[in-house]
Each structure stands twice: as structure tokens, then as C-alpha cells.
PDB file of C-alpha atoms in Angstrom:
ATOM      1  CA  UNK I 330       0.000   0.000   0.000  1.00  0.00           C
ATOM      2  CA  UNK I 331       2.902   2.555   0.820  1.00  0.00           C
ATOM      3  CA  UNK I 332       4.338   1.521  -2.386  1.00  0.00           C
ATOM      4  CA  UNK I 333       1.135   1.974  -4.355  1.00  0.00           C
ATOM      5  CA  UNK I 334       0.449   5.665  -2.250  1.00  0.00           C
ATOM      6  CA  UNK I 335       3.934   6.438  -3.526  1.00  0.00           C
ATOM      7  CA  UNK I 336       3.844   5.957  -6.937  1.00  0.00           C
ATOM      8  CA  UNK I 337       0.419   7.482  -7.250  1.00  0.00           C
ATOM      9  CA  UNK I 338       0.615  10.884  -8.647  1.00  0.00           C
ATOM     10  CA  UNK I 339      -0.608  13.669  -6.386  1.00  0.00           C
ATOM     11  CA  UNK I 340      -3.836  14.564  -6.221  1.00  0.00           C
ATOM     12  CA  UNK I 341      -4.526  18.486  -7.969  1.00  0.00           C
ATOM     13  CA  UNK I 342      -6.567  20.814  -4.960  1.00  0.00           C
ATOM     14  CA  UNK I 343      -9.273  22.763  -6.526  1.00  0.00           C
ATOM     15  CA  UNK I 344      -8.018  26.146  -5.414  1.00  0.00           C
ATOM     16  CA  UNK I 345      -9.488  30.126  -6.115  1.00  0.00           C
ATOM     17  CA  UNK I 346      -7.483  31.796  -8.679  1.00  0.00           C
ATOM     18  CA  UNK I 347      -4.840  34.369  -6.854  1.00  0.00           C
ATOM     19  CA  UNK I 348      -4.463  36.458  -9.630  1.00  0.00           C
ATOM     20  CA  UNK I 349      -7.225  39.157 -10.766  1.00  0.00           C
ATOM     21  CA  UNK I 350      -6.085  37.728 -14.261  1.00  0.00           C
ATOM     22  CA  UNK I 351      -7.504  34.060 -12.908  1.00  0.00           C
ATOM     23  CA  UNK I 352     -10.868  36.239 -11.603  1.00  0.00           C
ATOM     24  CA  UNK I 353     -11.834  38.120 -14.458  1.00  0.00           C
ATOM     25  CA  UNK I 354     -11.015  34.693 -17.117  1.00  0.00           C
ATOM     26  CA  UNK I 355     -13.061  32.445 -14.777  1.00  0.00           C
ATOM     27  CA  UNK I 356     -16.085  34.911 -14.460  1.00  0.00           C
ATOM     28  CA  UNK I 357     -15.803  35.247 -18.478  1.00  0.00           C
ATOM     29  CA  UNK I 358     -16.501  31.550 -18.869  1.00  0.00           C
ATOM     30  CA  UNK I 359     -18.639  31.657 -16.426  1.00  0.00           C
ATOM     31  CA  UNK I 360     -20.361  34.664 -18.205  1.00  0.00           C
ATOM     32  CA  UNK I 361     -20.093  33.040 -21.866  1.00  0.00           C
ATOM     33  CA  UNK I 362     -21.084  29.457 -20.842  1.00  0.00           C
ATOM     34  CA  UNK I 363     -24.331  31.018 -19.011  1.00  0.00           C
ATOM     35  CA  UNK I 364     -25.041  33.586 -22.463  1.00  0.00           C
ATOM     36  CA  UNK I 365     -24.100  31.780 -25.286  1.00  0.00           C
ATOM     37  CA  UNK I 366     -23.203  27.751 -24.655  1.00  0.00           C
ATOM     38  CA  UNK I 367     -26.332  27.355 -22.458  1.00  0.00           C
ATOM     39  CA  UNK I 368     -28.677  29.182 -24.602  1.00  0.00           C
ATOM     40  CA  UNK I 369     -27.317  26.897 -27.493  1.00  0.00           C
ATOM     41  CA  UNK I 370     -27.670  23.723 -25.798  1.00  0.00           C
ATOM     42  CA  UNK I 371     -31.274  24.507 -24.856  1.00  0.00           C
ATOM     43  CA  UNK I 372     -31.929  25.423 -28.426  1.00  0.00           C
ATOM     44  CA  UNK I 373     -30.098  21.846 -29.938  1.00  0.00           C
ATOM     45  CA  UNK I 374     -32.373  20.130 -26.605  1.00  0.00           C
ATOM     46  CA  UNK I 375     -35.286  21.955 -28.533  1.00  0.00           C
ATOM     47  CA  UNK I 376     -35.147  20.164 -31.681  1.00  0.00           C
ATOM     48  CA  UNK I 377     -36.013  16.538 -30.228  1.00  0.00           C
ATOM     49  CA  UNK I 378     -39.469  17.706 -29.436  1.00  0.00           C
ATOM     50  CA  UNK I 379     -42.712  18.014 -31.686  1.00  0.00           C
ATOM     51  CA  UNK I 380     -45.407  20.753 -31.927  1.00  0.00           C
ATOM     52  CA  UNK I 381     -49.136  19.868 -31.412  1.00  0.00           C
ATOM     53  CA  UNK I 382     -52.006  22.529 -32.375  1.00  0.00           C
ATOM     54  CA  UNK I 383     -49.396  25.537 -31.656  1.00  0.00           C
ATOM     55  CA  UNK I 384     -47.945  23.679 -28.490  1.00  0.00           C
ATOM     56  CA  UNK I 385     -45.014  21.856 -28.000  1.00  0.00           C
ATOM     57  CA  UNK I 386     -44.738  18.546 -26.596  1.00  0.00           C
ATOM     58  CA  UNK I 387     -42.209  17.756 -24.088  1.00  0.00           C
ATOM     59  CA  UNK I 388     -41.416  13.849 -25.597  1.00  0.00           C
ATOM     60  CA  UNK I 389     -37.968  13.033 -26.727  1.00  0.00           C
ATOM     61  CA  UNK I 390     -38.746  11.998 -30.379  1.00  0.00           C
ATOM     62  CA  UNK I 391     -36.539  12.414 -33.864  1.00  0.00           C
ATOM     63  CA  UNK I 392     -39.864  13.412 -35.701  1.00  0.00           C
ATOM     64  CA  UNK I 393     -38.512  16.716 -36.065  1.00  0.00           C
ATOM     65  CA  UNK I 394     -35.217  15.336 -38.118  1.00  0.00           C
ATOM     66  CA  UNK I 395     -36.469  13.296 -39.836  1.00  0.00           C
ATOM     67  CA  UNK I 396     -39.342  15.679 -41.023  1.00  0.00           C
ATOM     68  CA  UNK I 397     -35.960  17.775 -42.128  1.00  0.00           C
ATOM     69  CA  UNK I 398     -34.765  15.041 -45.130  1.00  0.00           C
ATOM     70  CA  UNK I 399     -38.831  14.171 -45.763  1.00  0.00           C
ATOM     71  CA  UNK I 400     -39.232  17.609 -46.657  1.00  0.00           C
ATOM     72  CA  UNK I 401     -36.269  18.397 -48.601  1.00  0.00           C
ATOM     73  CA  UNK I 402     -34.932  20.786 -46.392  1.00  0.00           C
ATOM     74  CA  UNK I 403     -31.347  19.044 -46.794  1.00  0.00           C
ATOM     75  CA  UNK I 404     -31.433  20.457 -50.319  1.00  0.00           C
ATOM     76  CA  UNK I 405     -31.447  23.991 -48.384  1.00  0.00           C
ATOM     77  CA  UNK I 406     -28.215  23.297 -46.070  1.00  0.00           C
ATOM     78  CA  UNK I 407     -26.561  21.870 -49.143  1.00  0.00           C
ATOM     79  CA  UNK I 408     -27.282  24.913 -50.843  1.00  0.00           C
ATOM     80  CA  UNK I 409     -26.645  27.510 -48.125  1.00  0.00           C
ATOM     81  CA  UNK I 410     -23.336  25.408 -47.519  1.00  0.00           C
ATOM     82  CA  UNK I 411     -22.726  26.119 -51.380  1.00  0.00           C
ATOM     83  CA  UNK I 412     -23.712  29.990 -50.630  1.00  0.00           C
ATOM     84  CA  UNK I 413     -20.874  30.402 -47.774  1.00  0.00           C
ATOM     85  CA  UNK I 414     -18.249  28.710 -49.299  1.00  0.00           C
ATOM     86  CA  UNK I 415     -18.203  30.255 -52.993  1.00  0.00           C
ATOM     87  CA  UNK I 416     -18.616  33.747 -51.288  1.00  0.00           C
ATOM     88  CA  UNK I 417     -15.730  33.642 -48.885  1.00  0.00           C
ATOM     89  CA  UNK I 418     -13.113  32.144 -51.174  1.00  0.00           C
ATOM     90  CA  UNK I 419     -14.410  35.146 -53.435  1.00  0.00           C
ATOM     91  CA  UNK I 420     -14.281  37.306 -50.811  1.00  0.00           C
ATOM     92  CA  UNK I 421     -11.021  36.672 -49.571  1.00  0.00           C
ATOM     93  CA  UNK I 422      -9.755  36.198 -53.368  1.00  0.00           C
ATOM     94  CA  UNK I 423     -10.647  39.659 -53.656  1.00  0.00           C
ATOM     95  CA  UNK I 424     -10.198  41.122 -49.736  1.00  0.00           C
ATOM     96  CA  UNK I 425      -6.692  40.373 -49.746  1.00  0.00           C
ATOM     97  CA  UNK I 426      -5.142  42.412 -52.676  1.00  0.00           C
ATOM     98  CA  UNK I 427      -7.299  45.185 -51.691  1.00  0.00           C
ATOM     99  CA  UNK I 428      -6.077  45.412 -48.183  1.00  0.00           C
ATOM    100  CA  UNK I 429      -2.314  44.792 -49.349  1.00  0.00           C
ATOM    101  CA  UNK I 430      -2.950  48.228 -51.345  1.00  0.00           C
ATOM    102  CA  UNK I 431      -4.439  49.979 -48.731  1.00  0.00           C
ATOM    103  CA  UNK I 432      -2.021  48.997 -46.153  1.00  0.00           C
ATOM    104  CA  UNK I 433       1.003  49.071 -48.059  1.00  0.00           C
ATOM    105  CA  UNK I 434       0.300  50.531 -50.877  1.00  0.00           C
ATOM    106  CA  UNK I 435      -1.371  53.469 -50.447  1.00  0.00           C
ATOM    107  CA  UNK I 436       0.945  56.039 -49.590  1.00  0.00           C
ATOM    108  CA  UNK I 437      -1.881  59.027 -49.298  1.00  0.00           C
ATOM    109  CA  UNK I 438      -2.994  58.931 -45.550  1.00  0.00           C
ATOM    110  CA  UNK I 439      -5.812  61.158 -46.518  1.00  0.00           C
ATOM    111  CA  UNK I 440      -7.352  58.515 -49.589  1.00  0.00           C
ATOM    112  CA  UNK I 441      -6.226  55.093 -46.750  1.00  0.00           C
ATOM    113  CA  UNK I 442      -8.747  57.365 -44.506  1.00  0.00           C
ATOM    114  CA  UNK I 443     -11.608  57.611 -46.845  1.00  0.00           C
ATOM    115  CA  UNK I 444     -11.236  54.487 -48.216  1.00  0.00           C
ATOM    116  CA  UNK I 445     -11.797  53.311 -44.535  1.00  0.00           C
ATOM    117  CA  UNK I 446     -14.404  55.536 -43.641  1.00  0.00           C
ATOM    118  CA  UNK I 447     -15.813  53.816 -47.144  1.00  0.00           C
ATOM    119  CA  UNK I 448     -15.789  50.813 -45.146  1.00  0.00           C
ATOM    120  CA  UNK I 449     -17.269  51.388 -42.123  1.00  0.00           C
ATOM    121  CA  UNK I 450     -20.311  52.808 -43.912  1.00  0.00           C
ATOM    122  CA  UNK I 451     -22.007  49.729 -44.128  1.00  0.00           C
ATOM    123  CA  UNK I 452     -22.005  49.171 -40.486  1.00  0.00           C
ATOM    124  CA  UNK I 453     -24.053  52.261 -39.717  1.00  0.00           C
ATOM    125  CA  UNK I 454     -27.282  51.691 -42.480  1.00  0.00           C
ATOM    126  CA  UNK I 455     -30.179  48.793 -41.930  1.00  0.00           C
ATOM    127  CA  UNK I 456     -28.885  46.154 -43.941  1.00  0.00           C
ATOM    128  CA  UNK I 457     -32.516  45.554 -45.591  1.00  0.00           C
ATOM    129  CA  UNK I 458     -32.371  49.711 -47.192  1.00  0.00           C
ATOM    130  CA  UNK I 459     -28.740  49.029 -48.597  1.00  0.00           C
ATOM    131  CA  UNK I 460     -30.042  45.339 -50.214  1.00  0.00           C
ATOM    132  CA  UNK I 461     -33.453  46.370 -51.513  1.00  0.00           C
ATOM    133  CA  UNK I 462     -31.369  49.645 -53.515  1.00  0.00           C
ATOM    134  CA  UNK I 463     -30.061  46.794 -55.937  1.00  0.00           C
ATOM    135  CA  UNK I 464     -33.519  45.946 -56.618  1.00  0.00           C
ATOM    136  CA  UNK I 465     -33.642  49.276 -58.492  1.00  0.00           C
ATOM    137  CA  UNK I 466     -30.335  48.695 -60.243  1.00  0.00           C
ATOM    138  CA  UNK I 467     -30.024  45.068 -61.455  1.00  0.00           C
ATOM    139  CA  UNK I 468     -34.037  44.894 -62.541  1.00  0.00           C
ATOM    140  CA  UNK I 469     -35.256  44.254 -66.272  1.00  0.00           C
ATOM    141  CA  UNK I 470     -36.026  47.947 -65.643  1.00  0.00           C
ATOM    142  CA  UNK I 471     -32.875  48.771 -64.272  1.00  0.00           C
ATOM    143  CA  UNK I 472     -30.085  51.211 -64.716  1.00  0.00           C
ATOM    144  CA  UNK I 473     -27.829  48.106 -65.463  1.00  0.00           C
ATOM    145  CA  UNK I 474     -29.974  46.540 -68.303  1.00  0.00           C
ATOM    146  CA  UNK I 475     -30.862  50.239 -69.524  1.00  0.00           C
ATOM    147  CA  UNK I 476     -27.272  50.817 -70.118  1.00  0.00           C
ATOM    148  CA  UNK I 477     -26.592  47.764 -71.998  1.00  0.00           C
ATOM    149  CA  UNK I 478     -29.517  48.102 -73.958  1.00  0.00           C
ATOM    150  CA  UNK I 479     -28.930  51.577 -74.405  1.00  0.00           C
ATOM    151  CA  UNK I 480     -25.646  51.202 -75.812  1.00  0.00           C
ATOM    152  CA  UNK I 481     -26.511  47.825 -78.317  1.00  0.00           C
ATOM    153  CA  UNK I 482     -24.540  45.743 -75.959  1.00  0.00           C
ATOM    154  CA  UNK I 483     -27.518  43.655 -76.005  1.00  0.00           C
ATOM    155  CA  UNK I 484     -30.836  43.596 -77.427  1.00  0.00           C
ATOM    156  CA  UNK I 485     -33.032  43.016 -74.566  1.00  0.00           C
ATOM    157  CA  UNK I 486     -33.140  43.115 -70.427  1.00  0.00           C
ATOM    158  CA  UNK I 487     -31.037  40.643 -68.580  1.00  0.00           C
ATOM    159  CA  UNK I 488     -33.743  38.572 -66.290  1.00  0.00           C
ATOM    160  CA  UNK I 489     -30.782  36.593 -64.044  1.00  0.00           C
ATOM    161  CA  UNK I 490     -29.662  39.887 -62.946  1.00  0.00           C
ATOM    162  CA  UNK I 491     -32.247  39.850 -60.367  1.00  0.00           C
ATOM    163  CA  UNK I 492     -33.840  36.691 -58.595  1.00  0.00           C
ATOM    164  CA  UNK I 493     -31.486  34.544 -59.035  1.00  0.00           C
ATOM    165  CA  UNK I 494     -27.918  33.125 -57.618  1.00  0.00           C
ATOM    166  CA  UNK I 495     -25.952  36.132 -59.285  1.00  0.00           C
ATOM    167  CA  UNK I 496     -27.842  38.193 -57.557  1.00  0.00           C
ATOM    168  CA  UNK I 497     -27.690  36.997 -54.235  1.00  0.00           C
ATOM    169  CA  UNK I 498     -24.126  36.275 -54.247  1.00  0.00           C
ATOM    170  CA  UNK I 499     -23.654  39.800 -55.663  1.00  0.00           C
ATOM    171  CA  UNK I 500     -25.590  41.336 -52.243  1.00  0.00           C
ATOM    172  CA  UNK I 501     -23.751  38.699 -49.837  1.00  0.00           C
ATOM    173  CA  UNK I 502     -20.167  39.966 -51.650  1.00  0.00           C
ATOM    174  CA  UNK I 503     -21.053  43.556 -50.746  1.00  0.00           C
ATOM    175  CA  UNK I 504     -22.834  43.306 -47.577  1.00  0.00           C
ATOM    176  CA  UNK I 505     -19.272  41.101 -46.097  1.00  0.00           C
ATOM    177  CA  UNK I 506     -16.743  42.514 -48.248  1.00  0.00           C
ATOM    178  CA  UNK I 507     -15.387  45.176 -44.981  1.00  0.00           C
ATOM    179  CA  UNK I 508     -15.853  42.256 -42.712  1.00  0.00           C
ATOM    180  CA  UNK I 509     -13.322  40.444 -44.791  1.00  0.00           C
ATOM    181  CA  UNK I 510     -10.705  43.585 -45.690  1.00  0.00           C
ATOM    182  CA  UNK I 511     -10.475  44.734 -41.972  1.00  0.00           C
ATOM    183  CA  UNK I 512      -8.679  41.480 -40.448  1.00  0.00           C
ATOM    184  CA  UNK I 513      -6.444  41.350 -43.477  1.00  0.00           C
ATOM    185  CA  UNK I 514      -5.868  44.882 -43.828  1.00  0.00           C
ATOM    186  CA  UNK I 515      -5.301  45.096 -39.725  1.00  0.00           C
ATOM    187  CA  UNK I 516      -2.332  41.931 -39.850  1.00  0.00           C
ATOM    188  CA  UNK I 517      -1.043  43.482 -43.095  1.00  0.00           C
ATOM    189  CA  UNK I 518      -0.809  47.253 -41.012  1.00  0.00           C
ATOM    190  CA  UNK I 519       1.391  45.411 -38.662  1.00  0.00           C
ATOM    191  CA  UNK I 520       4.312  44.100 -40.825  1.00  0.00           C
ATOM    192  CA  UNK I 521       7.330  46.002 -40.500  1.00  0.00           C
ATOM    193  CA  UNK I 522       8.343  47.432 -43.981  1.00  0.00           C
ATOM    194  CA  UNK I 523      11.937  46.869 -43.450  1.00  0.00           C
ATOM    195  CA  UNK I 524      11.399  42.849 -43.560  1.00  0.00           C
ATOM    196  CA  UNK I 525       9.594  43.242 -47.164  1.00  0.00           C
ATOM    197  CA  UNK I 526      12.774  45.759 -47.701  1.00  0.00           C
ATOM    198  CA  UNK I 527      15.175  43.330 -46.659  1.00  0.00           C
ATOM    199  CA  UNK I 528      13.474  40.560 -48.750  1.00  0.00           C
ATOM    200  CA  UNK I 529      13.919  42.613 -51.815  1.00  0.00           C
ATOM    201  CA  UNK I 530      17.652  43.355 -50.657  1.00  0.00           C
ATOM    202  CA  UNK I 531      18.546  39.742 -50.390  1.00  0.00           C
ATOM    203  CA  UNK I 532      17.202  39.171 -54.321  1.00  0.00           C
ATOM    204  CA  UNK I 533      13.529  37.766 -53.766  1.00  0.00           C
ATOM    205  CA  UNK I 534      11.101  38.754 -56.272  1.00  0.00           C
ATOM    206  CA  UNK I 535       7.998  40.100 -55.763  1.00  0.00           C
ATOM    207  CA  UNK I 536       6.424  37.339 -56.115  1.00  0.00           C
ATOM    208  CA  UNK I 537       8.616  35.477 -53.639  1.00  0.00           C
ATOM    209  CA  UNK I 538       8.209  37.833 -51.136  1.00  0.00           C
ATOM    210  CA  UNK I 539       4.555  37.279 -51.384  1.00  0.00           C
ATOM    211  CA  UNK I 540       4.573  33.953 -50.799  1.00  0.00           C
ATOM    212  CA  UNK I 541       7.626  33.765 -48.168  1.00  0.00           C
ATOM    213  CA  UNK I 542       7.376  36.612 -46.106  1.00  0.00           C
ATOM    214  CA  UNK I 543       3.964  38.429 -46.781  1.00  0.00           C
ATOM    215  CA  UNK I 544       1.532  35.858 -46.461  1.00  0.00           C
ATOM    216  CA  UNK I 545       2.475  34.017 -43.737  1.00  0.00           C
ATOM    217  CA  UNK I 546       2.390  37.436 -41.787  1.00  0.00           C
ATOM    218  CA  UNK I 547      -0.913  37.842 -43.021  1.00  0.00           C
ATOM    219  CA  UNK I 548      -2.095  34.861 -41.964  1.00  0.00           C
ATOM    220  CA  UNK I 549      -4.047  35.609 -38.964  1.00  0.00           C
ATOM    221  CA  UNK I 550      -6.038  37.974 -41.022  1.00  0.00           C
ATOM    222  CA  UNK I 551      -6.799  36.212 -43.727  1.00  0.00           C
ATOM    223  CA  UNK I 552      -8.203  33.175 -40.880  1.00  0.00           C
ATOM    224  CA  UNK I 553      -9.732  35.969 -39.608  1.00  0.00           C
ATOM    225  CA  UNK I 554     -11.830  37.379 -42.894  1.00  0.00           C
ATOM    226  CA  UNK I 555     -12.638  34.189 -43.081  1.00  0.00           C
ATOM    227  CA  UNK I 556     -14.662  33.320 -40.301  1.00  0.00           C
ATOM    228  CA  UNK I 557     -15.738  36.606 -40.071  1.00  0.00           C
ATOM    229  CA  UNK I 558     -17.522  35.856 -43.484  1.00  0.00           C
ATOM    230  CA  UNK I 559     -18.417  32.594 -43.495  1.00  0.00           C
ATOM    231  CA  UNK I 560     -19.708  32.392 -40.154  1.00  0.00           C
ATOM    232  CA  UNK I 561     -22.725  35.496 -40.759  1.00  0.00           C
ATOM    233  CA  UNK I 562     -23.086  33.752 -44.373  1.00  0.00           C
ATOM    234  CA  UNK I 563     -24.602  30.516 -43.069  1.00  0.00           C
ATOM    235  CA  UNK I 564     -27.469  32.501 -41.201  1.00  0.00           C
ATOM    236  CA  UNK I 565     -28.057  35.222 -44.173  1.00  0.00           C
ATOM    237  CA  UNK I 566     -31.965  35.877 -45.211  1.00  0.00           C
ATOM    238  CA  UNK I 567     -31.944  39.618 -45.904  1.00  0.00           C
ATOM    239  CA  UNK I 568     -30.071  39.427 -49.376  1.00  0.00           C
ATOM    240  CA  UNK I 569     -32.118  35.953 -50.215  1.00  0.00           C
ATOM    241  CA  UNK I 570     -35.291  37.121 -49.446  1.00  0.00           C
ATOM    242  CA  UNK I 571     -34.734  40.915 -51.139  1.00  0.00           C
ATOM    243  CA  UNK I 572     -32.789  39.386 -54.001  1.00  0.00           C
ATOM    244  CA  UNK I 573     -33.612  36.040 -54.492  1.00  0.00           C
ATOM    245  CA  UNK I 574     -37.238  36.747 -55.076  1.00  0.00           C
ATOM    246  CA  UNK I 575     -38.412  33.233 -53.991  1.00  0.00           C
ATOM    247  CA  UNK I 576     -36.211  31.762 -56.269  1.00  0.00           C
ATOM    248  CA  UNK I 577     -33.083  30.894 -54.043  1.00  0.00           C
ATOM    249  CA  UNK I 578     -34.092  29.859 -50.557  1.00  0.00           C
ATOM    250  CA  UNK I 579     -31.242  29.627 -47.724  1.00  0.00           C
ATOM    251  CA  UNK I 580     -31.203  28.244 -43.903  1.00  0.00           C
ATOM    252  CA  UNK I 581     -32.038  31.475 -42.343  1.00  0.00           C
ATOM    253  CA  UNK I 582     -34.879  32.066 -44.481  1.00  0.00           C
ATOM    254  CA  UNK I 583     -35.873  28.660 -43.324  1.00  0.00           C
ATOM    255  CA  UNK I 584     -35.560  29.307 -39.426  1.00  0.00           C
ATOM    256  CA  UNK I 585     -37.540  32.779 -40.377  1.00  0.00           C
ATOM    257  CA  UNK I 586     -40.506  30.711 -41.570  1.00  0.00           C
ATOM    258  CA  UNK I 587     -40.312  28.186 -39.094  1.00  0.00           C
ATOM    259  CA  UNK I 588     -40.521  31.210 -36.216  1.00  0.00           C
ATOM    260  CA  UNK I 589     -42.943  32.595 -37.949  1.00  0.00           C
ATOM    261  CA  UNK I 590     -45.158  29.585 -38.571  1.00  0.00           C
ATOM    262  CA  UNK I 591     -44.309  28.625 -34.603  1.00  0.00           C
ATOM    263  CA  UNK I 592     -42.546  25.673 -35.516  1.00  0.00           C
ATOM    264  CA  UNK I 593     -39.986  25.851 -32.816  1.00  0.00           C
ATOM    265  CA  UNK I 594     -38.765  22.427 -33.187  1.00  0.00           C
ATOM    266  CA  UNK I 595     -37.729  22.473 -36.674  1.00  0.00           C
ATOM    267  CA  UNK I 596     -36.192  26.396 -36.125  1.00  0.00           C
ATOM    268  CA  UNK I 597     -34.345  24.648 -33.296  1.00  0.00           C
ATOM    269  CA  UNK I 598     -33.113  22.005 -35.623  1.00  0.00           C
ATOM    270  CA  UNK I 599     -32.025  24.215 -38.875  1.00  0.00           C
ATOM    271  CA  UNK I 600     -29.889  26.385 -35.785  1.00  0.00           C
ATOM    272  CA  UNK I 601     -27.924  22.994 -34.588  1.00  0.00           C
ATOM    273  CA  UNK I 602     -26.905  22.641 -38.566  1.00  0.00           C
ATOM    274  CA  UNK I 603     -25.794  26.227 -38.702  1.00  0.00           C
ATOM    275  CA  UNK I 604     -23.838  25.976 -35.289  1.00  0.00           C
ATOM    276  CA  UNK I 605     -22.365  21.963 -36.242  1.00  0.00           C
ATOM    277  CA  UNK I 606     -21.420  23.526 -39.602  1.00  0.00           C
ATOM    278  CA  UNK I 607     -19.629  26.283 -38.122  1.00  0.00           C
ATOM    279  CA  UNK I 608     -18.038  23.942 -35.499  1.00  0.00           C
ATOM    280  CA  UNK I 609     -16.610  21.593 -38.620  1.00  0.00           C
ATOM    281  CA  UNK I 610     -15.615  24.452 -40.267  1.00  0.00           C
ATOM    282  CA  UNK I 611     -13.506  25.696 -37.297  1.00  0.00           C
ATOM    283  CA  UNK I 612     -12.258  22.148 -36.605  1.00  0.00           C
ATOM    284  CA  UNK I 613     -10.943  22.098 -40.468  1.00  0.00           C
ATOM    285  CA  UNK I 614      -9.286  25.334 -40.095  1.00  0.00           C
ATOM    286  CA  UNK I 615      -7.446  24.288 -36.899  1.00  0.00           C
ATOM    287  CA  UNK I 616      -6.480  20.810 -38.241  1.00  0.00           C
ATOM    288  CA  UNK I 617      -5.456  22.305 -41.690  1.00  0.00           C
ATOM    289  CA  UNK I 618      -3.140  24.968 -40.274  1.00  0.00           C
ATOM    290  CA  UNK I 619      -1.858  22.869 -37.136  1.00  0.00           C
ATOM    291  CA  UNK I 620       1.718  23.262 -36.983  1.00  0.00           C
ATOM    292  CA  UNK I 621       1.841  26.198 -39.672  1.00  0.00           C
ATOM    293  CA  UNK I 622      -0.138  28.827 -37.321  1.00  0.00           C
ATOM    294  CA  UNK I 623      -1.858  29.488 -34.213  1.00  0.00           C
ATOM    295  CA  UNK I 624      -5.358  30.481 -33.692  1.00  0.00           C
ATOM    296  CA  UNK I 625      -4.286  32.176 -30.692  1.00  0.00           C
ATOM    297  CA  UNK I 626      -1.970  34.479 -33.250  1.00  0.00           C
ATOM    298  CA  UNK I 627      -5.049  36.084 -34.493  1.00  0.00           C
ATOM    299  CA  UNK I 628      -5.763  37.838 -31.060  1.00  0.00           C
ATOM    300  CA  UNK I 629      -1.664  38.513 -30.674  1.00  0.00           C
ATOM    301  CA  UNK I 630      -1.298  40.519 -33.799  1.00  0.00           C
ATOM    302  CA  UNK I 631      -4.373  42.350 -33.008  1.00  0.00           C
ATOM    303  CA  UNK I 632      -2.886  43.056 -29.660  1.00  0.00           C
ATOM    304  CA  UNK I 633       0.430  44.417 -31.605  1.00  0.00           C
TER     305      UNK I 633
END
């Protein structure tokens, strides 16, 4: 028994934290598990019950899932999964030159300031008034399709302009464009000039000191754009609904109707898709870029 007591390792004390640092970090997760894990667990708990004449009915059952592939409704994740991809590789495809101009490019504080305050502009109107504006310009009527028309580009209107997948991708693109420059353009603020300097002093091309030096620097950001994309883009319904016409239906126009139809259950249900997509989608990014960077990074160069 003394042998056994010996080579037992020793048993960890729960102790209080004796730093204010140990405080305030265990009343965060104490804060964030009771505001947002909690709430989500409830909601995923949700989606094993059933509705009855507008009331729901408190028996574990996988009616409610199943109901989801009966109905087709696994069509509309596909689709919505489509949606968020597509738009944040084209987002970030585009995001990234963009903020390598305005961050080291640029060499006019004054236009880097407008072109910011460009930016931010988004942030401070109702998303539905800047969306339903395109309905105005993209329309068989339009100013786009009068132009083209006007000028013999083409003999008459457009119709996929509007209602249709261009047309919703187009309003996603705009509506998360900033979301994806500002992470970028923040990590790409924060790389000293004399490394690119020294890169081109030791005989690297441009291109080489791209790939070497740049965009492994950048690499927070870029993680950063996109989750800050992707993540809104799964539960989108304002550019769908406004530009889609009925024609391209997505997950959060889905959980809309459901709310608005009462169906708890199966709004309950489409949520634990969005949130177990999102999960994969972080797990992928951390497995993918284990060893190469740190998630923790994207904080640091925030931080400076």
C-alpha cells in the first residue's frame, strides 16, 4: 500500500485563482457558458421535441429530423453550404489584394482614410435599405440593363440579374466585403516594412516575397476574414429574401418561416446545422493549419 500511495501521482486541490487575471477569465466563462453555450444547448435540446395545435410537446422523439430530409430541407443546407463557401473564397480572393494596397500601398494617408471611412459605412445603415437599392439597379427595368440596352450591348433586359444566384451572391459579396478587408488589412498594417525591404535586398522577387514573407504574416487575417464571413453567411436571409425573389431559398430564411409559422422544433433544428457547420468548419481550419499557425496568433497581432 505505501508503495502503491507512492507511486500514485498527487492529487490536484481545486483552489481560487490568486491572480485578478484568474478572476476576471473564470467569471468570463462563467459569463459566456451562461449567455451563449447554455442558450445553445437549450436550443439543440429543442429540436427533439414536436409541436401539437401551436404547443409543443415535451417527448424526446426524432420526428422533427427526420421531417428535415422528408421535406427536402437538406437540399437547403446543401445549398446555403454552397452559398458560404463560394462567397468567402471570393471574398477573400478579392479582400486580400485590396487590403495589401491599402495597407502598403497606399501612400496618401488622406485617400487610406476615406477608403476606410468607405468601409465602415455599411455598419451604420439597416442592412434591408442598402439590399433592396439593388432591386432598383439590377431589374429588367434597371439602370444596369438600360445601359446595356442603351448602348446595343444587347438587345433586350437581362432577367438573371435579379432573382437569381448572381444576384444573391452579388448582395452577400457587398454586404461582407469590410468584414473580410479589416482582419487582413489590420495583420497586413502590422508588418514592419523593413522585412519586405530586406526581402527585396537579399534578391527575392515580388512574387517570392509574397509567398515567403507576406503571407504568412498575413495569416491571422486572412483566418480571420474568413470566419468573419463565413460564419454570418450561413445565417443570411436579408439578401435571399430581397434578391432572391423566392427563387433561391437559404437556412435562415428557413428558421424565419419556421418562427414565424411557430414551428420551434424544426427552427431549433435548422440552428444545430448552422452551429455543427460552423463547429466543422472551425475544426478544419485548426487541423489544416496545425503546426503552420496558431489560432491564438489572431488575437496577438491584433494586440500588436
Amino acid at each position: 500500500m505505501t508503495a502503491l500511495a507512492l507511486s500514485s501521482p498527487p492529487r490536484r486541490r481545486w483552489r481560487l485563482p490568486g491572480t485578478a487575471t484568474g478572476w476576471f477569465t473564470g467569471w468570463f466563462l462563467l459569463m459566456w457558458i451562461g449567455v451563449v453555450v447554455l442558450p445553445l444547448l437549450i436550443i439543440s435540446t429543442f429540436s427533439f421535441f414536436s409541436m401539437h395545435q401551436y404547443q409543443i410537446v415535451y417527448d424526446p422523439t426524432l420526428a422533427t429530423w427526420t421531417s428535415l430530409v422528408d421535406t427536402g430541407r437538406w437540399v437547403v443546407v446543401l445549398r446555403t453550404i454552397r452559398f458560404a463557401v463560394s462567397v468567402t473564397l471570393l471574398e477573400i480572393l478579392v479582400a486580400f489584394p485590396f487590403a495589401l494596397w491599402l495597407a502598403k500601398g497606399c501612400r496618401s494617408a488622406a485617400v487610406r482614410a476615406g477608403v476606410i471611412t468607405l468601409l465602415t459605412i455599411p455598419f451604420f445603415i439597416d442592412a434591408s435599405s442598402r439590399i433592396i437599392v439593388w432591386r432598383s439597379i439590377l431589374g429588367t427595368n434597371g439602370v444596369v440593363n438600360n445601359l446595356l440596352v442603351g448602348s446595343g450591348l444587347i438587345d433586350k433586359p437581362l432577367a438573371w440579374l435579379l432573382y437569381s444566384d448572381f444576384s444573391v451572391s452579388f448582395g452577400m459579396f457587398g454586404s461582407y466585403f469590410p468584414t473580410a478587408v479589416f482582419p487582413i488589412f489590420l495583420t497586413l498594417s502590422l508588418i514592419d516594412d523593413d522585412l519586405i525591404k530586406a526581402s527585396f535586398d537579399l534578391g527575392a522577387s515580388r512574387l517570392q516575397t509574397l509567398r515567403h514573407v507576406i503571407l504568412p504574416l498575413a495569416m491571422p487575417g486572412i483566418v480571420g476574414g474568413i470566419v468573419f464571413t463565413f460564419v454570418p453567411l450561413m445565417a443570411a436571409w436579408i439578401e435571399p429574401q430581397l434578391l432572391g425573389g423566392g427563387q433561391v431559398n437559404l437556412l435562415g430564411q428557413s428558421i424565419q418561416s419556421a418562427l414565424n409559422n411557430l414551428n420551434y422544433p424544426v427552427a431549433a433544428a435548422l440552428s444545430t446545422i448552422v452551429i455543427a457547420v460552423l463547429v466543422l468548419m472551425l475544426a478544419v481550419l485548426v487541423v489544416s493549419l496545425r503546426g503552420r499557425f496558431k489560432m491564438s496568433s489572431l488575437f496577438q497581432s491584433v494586440d500588436g
